[in-house]
XYZ file of C-alpha atoms in Angstrom:
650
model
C 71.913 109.347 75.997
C 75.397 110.597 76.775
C 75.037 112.984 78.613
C 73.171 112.174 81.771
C 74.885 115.129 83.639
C 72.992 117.931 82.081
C 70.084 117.222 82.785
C 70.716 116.920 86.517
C 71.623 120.425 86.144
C 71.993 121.754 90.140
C 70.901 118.507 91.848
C 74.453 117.271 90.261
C 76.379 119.536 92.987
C 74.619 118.386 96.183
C 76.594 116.114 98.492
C 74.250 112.927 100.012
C 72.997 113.655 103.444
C 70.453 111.770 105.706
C 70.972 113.868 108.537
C 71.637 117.746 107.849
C 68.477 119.504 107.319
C 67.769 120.909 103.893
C 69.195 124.474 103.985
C 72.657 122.994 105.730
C 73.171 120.321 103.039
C 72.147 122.729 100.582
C 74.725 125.348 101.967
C 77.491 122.413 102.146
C 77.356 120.976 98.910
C 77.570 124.935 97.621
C 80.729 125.746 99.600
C 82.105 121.868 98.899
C 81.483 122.781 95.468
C 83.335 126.160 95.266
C 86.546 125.154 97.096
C 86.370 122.158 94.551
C 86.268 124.179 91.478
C 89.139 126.909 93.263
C 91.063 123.408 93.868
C 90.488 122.749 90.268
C 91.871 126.005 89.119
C 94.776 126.334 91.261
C 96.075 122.943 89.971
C 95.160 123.938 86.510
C 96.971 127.024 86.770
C 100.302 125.256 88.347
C 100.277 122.518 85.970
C 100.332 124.412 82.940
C 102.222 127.952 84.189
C 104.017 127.061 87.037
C 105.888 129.488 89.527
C 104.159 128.637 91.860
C 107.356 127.683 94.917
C 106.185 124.077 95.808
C 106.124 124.533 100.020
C 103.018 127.228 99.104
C 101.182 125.331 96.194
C 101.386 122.188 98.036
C 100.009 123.723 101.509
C 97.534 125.623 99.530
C 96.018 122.472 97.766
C 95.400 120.576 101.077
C 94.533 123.636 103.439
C 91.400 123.435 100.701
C 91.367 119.479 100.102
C 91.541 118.679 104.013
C 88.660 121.692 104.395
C 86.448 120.437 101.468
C 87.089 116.731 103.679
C 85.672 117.920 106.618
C 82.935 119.610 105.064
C 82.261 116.607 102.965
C 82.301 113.851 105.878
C 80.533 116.008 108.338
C 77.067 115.574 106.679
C 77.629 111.614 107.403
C 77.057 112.513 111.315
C 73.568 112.406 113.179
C 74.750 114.798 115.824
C 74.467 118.188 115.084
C 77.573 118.651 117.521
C 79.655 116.126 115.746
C 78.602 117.714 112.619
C 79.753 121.117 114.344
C 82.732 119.409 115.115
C 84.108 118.765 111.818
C 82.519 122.341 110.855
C 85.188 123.671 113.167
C 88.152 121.773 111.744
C 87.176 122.692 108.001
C 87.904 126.726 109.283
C 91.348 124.999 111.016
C 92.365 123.144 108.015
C 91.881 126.577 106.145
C 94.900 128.271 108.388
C 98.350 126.385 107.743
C 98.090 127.556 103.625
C 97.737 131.077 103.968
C 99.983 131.355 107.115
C 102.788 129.890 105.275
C 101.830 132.080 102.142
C 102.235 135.093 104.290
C 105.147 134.149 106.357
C 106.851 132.561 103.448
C 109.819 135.079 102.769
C 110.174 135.395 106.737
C 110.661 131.149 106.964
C 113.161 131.531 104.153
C 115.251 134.092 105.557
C 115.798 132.105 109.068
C 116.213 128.990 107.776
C 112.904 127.562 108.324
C 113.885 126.778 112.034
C 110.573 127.149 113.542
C 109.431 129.864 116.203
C 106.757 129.625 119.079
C 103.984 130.721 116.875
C 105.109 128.286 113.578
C 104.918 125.681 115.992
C 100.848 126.423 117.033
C 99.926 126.400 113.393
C 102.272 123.095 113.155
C 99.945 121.392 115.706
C 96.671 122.784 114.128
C 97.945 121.026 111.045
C 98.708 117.435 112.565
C 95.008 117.389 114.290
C 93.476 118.115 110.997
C 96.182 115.792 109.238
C 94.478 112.948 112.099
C 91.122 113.770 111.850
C 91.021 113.568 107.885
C 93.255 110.261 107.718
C 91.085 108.458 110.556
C 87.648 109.407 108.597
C 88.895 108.857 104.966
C 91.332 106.339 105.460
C 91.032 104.304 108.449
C 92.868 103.133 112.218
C 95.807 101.246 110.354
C 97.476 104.777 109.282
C 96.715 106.857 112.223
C 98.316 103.927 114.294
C 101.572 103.861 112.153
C 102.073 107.921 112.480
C 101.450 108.142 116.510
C 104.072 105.159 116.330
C 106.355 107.375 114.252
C 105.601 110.486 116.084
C 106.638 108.058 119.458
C 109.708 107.145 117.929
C 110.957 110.762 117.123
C 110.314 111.998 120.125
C 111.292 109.391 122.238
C 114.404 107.715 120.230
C 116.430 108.379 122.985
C 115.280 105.762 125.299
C 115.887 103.320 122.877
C 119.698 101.605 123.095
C 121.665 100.381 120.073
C 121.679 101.346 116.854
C 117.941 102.083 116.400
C 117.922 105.013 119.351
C 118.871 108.388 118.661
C 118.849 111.472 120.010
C 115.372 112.767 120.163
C 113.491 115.286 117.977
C 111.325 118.353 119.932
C 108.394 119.963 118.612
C 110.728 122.655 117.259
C 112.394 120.433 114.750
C 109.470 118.282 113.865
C 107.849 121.552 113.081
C 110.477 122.482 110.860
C 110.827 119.264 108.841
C 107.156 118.351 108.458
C 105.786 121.694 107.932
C 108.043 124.494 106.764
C 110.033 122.055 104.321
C 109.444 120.019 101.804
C 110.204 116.621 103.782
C 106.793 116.054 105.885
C 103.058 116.931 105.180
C 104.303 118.919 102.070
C 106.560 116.520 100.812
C 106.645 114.784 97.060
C 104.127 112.398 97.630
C 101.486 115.827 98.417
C 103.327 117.392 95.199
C 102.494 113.806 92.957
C 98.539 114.900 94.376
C 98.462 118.265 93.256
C 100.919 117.911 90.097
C 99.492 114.659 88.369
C 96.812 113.014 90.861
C 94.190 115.456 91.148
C 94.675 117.101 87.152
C 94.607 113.850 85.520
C 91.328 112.571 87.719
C 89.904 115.930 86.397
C 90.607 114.658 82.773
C 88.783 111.286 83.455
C 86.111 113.108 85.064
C 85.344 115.202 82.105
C 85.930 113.005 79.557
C 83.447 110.369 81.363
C 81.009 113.826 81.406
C 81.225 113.976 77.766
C 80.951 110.402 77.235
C 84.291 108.871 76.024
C 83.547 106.158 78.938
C 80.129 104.963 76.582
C 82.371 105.378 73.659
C 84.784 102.444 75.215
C 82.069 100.383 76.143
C 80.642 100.315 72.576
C 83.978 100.150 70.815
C 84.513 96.896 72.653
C 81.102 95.159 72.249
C 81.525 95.926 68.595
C 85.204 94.208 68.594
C 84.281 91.531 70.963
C 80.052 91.192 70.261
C 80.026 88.629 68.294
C 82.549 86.172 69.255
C 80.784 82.986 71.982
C 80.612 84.487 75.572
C 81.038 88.553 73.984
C 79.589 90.422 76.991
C 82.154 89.083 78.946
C 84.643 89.720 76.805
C 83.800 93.805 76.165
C 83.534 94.022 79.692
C 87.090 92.883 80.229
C 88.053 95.132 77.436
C 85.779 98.205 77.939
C 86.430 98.327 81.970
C 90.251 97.721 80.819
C 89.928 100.820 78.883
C 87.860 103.324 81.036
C 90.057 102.342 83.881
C 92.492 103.334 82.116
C 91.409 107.127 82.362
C 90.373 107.229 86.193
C 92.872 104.515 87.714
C 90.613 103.081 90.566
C 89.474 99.542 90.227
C 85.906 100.513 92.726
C 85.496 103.305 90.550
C 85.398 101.067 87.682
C 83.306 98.410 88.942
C 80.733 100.959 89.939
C 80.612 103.065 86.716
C 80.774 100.055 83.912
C 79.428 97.065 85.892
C 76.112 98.582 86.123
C 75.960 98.099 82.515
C 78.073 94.849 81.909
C 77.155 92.619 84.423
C 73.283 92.569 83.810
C 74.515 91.901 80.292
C 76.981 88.847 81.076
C 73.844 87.381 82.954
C 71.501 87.879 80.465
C 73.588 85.499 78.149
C 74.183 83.227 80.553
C 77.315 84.224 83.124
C 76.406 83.345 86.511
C 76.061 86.159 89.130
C 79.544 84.488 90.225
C 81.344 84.790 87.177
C 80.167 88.042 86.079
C 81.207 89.904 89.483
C 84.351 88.113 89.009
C 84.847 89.177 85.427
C 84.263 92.693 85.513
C 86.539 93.078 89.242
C 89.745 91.705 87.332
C 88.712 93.808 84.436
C 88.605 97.017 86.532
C 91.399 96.248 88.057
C 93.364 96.421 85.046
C 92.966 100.219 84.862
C 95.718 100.637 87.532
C 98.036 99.106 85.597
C 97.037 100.253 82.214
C 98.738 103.570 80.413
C 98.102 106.319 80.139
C 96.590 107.138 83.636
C 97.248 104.304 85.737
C 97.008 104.600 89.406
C 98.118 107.259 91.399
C 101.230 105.179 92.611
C 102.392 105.426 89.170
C 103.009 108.694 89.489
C 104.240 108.756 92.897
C 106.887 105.900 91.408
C 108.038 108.562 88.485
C 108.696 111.412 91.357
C 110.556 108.325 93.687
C 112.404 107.190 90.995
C 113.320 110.712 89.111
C 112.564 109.455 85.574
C 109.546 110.752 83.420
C 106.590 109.510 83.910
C 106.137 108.350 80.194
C 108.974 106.150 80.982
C 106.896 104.660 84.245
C 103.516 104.330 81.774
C 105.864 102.624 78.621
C 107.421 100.347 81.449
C 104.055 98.886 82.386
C 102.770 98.673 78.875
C 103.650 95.182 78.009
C 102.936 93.756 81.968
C 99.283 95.475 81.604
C 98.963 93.246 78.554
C 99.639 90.105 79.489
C 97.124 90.862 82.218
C 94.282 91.738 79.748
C 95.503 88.717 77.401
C 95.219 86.474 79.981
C 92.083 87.674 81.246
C 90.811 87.784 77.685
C 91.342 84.271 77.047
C 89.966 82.871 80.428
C 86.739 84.633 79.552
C 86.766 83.374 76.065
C 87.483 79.677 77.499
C 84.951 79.789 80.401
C 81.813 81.111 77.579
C 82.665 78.250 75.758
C 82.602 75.557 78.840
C 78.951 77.026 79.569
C 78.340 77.447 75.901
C 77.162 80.676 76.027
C 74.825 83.160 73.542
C 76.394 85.758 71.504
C 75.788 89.850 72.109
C 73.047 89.759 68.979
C 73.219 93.422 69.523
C 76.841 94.180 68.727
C 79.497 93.335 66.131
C 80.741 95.102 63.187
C 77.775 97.429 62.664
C 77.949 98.374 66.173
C 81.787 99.064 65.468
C 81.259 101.127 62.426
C 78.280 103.400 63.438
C 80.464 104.179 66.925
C 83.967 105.284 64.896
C 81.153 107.084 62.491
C 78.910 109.169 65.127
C 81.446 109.075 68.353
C 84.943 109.081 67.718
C 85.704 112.589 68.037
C 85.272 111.974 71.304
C 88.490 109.495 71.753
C 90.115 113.041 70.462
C 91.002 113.987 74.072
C 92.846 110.937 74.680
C 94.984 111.104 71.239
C 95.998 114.492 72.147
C 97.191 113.340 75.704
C 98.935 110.441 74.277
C 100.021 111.994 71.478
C 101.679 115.310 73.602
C 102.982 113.090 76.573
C 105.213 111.014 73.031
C 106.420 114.114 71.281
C 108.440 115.152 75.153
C 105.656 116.902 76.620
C 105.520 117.194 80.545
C 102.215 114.775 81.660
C 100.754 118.101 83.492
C 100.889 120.034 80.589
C 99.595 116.859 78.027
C 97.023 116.187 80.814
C 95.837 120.375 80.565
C 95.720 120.419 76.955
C 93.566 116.865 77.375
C 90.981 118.471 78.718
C 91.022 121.600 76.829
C 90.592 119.191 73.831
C 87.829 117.960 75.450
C 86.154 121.118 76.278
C 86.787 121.859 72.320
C 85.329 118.751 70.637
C 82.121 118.570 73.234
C 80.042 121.175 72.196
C 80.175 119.245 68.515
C 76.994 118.063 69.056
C 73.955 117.951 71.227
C 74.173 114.852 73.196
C 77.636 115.523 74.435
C 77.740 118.975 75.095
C 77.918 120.032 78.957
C 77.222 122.969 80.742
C 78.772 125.137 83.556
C 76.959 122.732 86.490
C 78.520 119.746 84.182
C 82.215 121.374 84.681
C 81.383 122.153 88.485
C 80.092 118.924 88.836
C 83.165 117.182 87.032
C 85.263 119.199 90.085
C 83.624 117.758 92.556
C 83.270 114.464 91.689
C 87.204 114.467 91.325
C 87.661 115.967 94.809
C 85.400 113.458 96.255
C 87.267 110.589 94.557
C 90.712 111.820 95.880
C 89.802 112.804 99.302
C 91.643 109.381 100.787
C 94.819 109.530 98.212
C 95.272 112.985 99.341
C 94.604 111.960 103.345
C 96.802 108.767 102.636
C 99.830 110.974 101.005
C 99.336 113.497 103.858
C 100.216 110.643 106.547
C 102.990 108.928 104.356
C 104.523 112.504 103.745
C 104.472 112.686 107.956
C 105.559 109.027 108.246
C 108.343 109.271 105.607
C 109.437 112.478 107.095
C 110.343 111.160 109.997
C 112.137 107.993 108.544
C 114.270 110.212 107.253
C 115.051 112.528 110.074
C 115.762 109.942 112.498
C 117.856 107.742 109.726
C 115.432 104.843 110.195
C 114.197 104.446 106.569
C 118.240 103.289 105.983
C 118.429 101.109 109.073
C 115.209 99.327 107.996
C 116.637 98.858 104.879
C 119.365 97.072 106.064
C 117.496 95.018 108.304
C 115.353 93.472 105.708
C 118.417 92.430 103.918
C 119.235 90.607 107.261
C 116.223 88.902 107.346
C 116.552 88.132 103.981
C 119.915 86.332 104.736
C 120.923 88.350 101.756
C 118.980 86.530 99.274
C 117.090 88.330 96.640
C 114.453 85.687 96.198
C 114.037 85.727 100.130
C 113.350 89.519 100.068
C 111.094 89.832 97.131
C 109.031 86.973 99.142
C 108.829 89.025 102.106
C 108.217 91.938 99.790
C 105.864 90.390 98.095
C 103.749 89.463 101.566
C 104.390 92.773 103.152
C 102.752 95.360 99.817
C 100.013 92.481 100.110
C 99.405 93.043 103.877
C 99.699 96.821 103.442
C 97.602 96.348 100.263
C 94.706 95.079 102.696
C 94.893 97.876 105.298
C 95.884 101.063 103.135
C 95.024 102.408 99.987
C 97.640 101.647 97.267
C 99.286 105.058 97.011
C 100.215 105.006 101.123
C 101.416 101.194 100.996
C 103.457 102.187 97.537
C 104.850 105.156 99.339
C 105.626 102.878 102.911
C 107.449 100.239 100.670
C 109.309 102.516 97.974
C 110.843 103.770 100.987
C 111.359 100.700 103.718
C 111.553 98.514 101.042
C 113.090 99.206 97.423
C 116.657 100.634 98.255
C 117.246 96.661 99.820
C 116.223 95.264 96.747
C 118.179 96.923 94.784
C 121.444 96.719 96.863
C 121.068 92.804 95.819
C 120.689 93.542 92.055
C 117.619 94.395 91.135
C 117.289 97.179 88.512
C 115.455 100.283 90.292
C 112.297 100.174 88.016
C 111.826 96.597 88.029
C 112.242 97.017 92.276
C 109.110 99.526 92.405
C 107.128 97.854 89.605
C 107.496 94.890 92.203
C 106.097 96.439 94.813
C 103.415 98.478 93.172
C 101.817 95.159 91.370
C 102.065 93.489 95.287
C 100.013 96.601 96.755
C 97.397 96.478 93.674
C 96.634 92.367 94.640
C 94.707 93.461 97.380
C 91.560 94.916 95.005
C 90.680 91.103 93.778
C 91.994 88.984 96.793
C 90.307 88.098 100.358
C 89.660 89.603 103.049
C 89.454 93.009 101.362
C 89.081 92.736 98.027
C 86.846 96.277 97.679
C 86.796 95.712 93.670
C 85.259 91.793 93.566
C 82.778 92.818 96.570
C 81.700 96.222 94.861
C 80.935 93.887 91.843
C 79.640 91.192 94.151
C 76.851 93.777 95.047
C 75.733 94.596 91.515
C 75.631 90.862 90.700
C 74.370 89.580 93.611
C 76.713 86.707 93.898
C 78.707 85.646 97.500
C 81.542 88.190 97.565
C 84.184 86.016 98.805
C 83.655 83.637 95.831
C 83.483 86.446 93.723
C 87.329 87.333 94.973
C 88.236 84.096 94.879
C 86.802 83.985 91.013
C 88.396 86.792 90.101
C 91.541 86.268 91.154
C 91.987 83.038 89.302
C 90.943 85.385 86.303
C 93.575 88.126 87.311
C 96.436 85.841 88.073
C 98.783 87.057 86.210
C 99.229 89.722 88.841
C 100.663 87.391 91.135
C 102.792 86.015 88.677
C 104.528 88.264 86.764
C 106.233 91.094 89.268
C 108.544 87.921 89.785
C 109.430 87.853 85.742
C 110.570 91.805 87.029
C 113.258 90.228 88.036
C 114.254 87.494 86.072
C 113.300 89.058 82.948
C 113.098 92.419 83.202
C 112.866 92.941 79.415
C 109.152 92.952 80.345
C 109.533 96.314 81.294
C 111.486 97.402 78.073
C 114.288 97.313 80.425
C 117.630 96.417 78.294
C 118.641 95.360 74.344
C 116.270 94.752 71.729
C 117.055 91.142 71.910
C 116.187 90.730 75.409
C 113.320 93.114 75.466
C 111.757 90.667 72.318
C 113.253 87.614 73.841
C 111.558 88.636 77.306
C 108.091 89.871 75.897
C 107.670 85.798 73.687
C 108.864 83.599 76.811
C 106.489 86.199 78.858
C 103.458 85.691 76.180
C 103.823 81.941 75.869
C 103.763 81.281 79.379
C 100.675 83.735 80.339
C 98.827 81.242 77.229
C 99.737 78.541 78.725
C 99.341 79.342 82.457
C 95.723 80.862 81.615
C 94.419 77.545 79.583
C 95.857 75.376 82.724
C 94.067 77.504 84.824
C 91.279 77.629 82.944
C 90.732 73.531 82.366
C 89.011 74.228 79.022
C 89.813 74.397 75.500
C 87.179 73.099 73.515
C 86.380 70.512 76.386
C 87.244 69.455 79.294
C 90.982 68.903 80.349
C 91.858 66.221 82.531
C 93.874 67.378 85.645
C 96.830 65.724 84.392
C 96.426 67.828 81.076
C 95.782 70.918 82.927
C 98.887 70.120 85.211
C 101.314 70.053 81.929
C 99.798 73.615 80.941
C 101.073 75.024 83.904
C 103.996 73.358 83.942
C 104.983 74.400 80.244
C 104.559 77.942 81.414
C 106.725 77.411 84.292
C 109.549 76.131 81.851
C 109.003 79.029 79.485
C 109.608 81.460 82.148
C 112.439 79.770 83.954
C 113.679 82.398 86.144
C 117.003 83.048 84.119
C 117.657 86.517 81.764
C 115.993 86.005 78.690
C 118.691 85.967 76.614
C 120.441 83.636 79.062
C 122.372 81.119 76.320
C 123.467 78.192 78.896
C 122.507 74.776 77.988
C 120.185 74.339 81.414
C 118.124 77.355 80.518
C 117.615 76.943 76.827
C 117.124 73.066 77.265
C 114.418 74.175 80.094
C 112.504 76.629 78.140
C 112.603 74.910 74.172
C 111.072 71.550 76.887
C 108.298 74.057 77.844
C 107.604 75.436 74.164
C 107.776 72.099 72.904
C 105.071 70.638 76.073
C 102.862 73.920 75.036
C 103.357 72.864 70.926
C 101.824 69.543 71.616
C 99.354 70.186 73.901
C 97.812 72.719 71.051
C 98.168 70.088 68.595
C 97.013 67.807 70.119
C 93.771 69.903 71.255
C 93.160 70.687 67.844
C 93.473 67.821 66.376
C 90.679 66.149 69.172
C 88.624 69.101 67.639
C 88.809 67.963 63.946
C 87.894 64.341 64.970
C 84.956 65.210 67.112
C 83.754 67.774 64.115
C 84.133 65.021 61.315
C 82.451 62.292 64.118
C 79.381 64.750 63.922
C 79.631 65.225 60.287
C 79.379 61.773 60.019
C 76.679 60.594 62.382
């Protein structure tokens, strides 16, 4: 059935409690509700009319987000005075929007330098700003803004070029309230503008049942090939993910369905987990939604963000290729059943009965191409969806449905909008106090000015952030700290944040966090540090290619038509080649010396050089590596026609 929501009608709207007594939760979830279908029309309304000033919408959207937060976490307390607590700082969290709505023209006219009662609301707003990051995202940002707040106000004890004068609560109020620099800064503007609309699209679109649509697209594509479960759940979780962005997310909505199904043909509870992580995690990376760091990247950049989504096309897949082919190779080393229940029928009677439904997406795609802004593509998305629902009976939805929709997407987004809240604070300050520039230039030092030696430490630092924040805050941190060294020693701007966004996605598959491979871990009941381990042999190619950023940043569609074609082959090859090395399976069993030559083909094929570097080192290197890969295939298949006619034979 697709639609599940309906008939859950009211219960759909009520927030989990095992504390608050009946009437409280019931009053809770109502008010949570409300403020998340007001949230859901003020961003609707913004996106698609505008003039709204940004310093207003922006306050406005997390006066309500950081309110609905409180509201939302409090029913997780025992203690009816803890509960109270948070009670209290839902009506506080209400007060910085509308003050700064009704003082607005007032701030304006004196320059936004603050006065004595700015600077009350200003410390109303960091206490709410600490309570919501601690609860929805965790010690490791609170610690990093007290540090900041330490170093504005106490710069001046420092000696050398890293002290400075020191910032009162006067200015800090003025920067990182009544400007667009702090709390309210582009990072909270990428939340309201892009973050929270397009979660709403997903949201609805998994309401009317585009998500089901996926999932039976690819089992009728993949069905029937030797090991299919596992290859529609690569593809299908690829595909939804690429709607809501979030790799848990993913794992929790389609590994319900494909795991059981892997195992049933004969995954193990390892294997499956491990499949369906690296699949999820491919939704960050995959257009047209990505993550929410992609659209924090467009805004830090300046360019469109149909240039950010086009740029991580060809990058997204190589990922699924290679992921696609390690699941193909490991059903055949376990020789496992085919999906009897998919396949072409399954393909045709889907496009037949359920395609209409894909009609959101084509619109969004289709609007964001012809020079569309993504707000307004995202807007009429939805509309489109709201339009081709009521089609038929099984996927229409009703008013709790829409509600419903809300507040699933405000629940989803309460820790991007907490994490953006404490990078807008922490970048804020950077910036006042001329540190963000200083840092810059010290990582070059450490670097010894050496790009390699930077994107290393690069590399380590997004994964270390990657583990203790959530991806948009460690983006954010980096893009910042990070990005303007690496591109003072070359690096092209895009191919610099593409770096660092791929380093700060790692940490969904790899130990000791790796939320995505334990969430599946706990559907498939496998060990969930072998599950992480698994599946991030099976999503290697995440590690791998931010380097080709660099070398080859044709990857990107960065560059001429030659290079861009030249780039995308040497980038294809390789990802083959790595992904049967790592694999140890084509048809049988490679030695290790066999599986050794794989991956050292794909090293030659990707020789870090430009792609259209001519010189006789580089071309002699790479032709070596397509020549290696050449045989090995041949050689492969031609073990495969002897063992076939041996059988015939016998």
């Amino acid at each position: 059935m697709l639609n599940s929501g309906s008939s859950n009608g009211f219960q759909s709207l009520l927030l989990e409690s095992k504390f608050a007594g009946g009437k409280e939760r019931l009053a809770v979830s109502l008010l949570f509700s409300v403020i998340a279908a007001g949230i859901a029309g003020l961003v609707l309304y913004g996106a698609y009319y505008g003039g709204i000033t940004a310093l207003l919408l922006r306050s406005s959207f997390f006066s309500l987000v950081a309110a609905a937060a409180m509201l939302f976490y409090a029913l997780r307390y025992k203690s009816v005075v803890g509960r109270g607590v948070f009670y209290l700082l839902a009506l506080l969290a209400l007060i910085p929007g509308p003050y700064l709505w009704h003082h607005y023209i007032d701030i304006v006219m004196r320059g936004a330098m603050s006065v004595e009662q700015d600077r009350f609301i200003f410390i109303a707003l960091i206490v709410v700003v600490f309570a919501f990051v601690r609860i929805a995202v965790g010690r490791a940002l609170i610690i990093l803004i007290v540090l900041a707040f330490l170093y504005a106000y106490f710069g001046y004890l420092i000696p050398g070029k890293y002290g400075h004068s020191g910032y009162d609560i006067s200015r800090l109020t003025s920067t990182l309230m009544l400007s667009t620099e702090g709390v309210y800064g582009v990072p909270m503007g990428v939340a309201v503008e892009y973050i929270f609309l397009f979660g709403l699209f997903g949201a609805i679109l998994t309401k009317i049942g585009t998500g089901e649509v996926f999932v039976d697209l690819a089992r009728g594509l993949t069905g029937r090939v030797q090991g299919g479960p596992g290859l529609s759940a690569a593809l299908s979780s690829a595909l939804l993910g690429s709607l809501n962005g979030s790799a848990v997310a993913n794992v929790v909505t389609t590994g319900t369905f494909t795991i059981p199904l892997m195992k049933r043909v004969g995954y193990s509870a390892k294997l499956a987990g491990a499949i369906e992580a690296a699949a999820s995690s491919a939704g960050q990376i995959m257009p047209p939604v990505m993550g929410a760091a992609a659209f924090l990247m467009a805004e830090m950049i300046g360019i469109p963000y149909a240039e950010v989504a086009m740029a991580a096309l060809v990058p997204a897949l190589l990922y699924i290729l290679a992921l696609m082919i390690s699941v193909r190779l490991e059903a055949g080393r376990l020789n496992l059943a085919r999906d009897t229940e998919a396949g072409l029928q399954l393909l045709l009677r889907t496009l037949r009965t359920k395609s209409y439904l894909l009609l959101p997406l084509v619109v969004l795609i289709g609007l964001m191409i012809s020079g569309k802004s993504p707000t307004q593509a995202a807007v009429m998305g939805i509309l489109a969806g709201l339009l081709v629902c009521p089609w038929k009976k099984a996927t229409r939805i009703n008013v709790f449905d829409l509600i419903s929709a809300c507040k699933e997407t405000l629940s989803s987004t309460l820790p991007i909008v907490a994490a953006v809240a404490a990078a807008g604070v922490i970048i804020g300050i950077l910036n006042l106090t001329g540190m963000g520039l200083m840092l810059s230039g010290l990582i070059i030092e450490l670097g010894d000015g050496n790009l390699w030696a930077v994107l290393l430490l690069t590399a380590l630092a997004s994964f270390v952030l990657g583990m203790g924040l959530p991806t948009s805050a460690a983006y954010l941190l980096l893009a910042v700290l990070v990005a303007p060294a690496m591109t003072q020693l070359g690096m092209e701007t895009l191919s610099a944040h593409m770096f660092i966004f791929y380093f700060g996605l790692v940490s969904a598959i790899t130990p000791p966090v790796a939320l995505a491979a334990y969430a599946a871990a706990t559907i498939s009941g496998a060990e969930p540090n072998e599950t992480a381990v698994e599946s991030m042999r099976l999503g290697f190619v995440k590690l791998l290619v931010p380097f080709l950023f660099v070398t080859m940043p044709g990857v990107l569609l960065i560059g001429s038509n030659a290079s861009v074609i030249a780039a995308i082959t040497f980038a294809a090859l390789a990802t083959i080649s790595m992904s049967i090395g790592f694999s140890g399976w084509l048809r049988e069993n490679l030695s290790w010396l066999t599986r050794l030559l794989y991956i050292v083909s794909a090293i030659l094929i990707a020789w870090p050089a430009a792609a259209t570097d001519m010189s006789i080192v580089v071309v002699s290197t790479r032709v070596i590596g397509i020549v290696l890969l050449a045989v090995l295939l041949f050689k492969a298949s031609v073990q495969i026609s002897s063992n076939a006619l041996r059988v015939d034979s016998q």
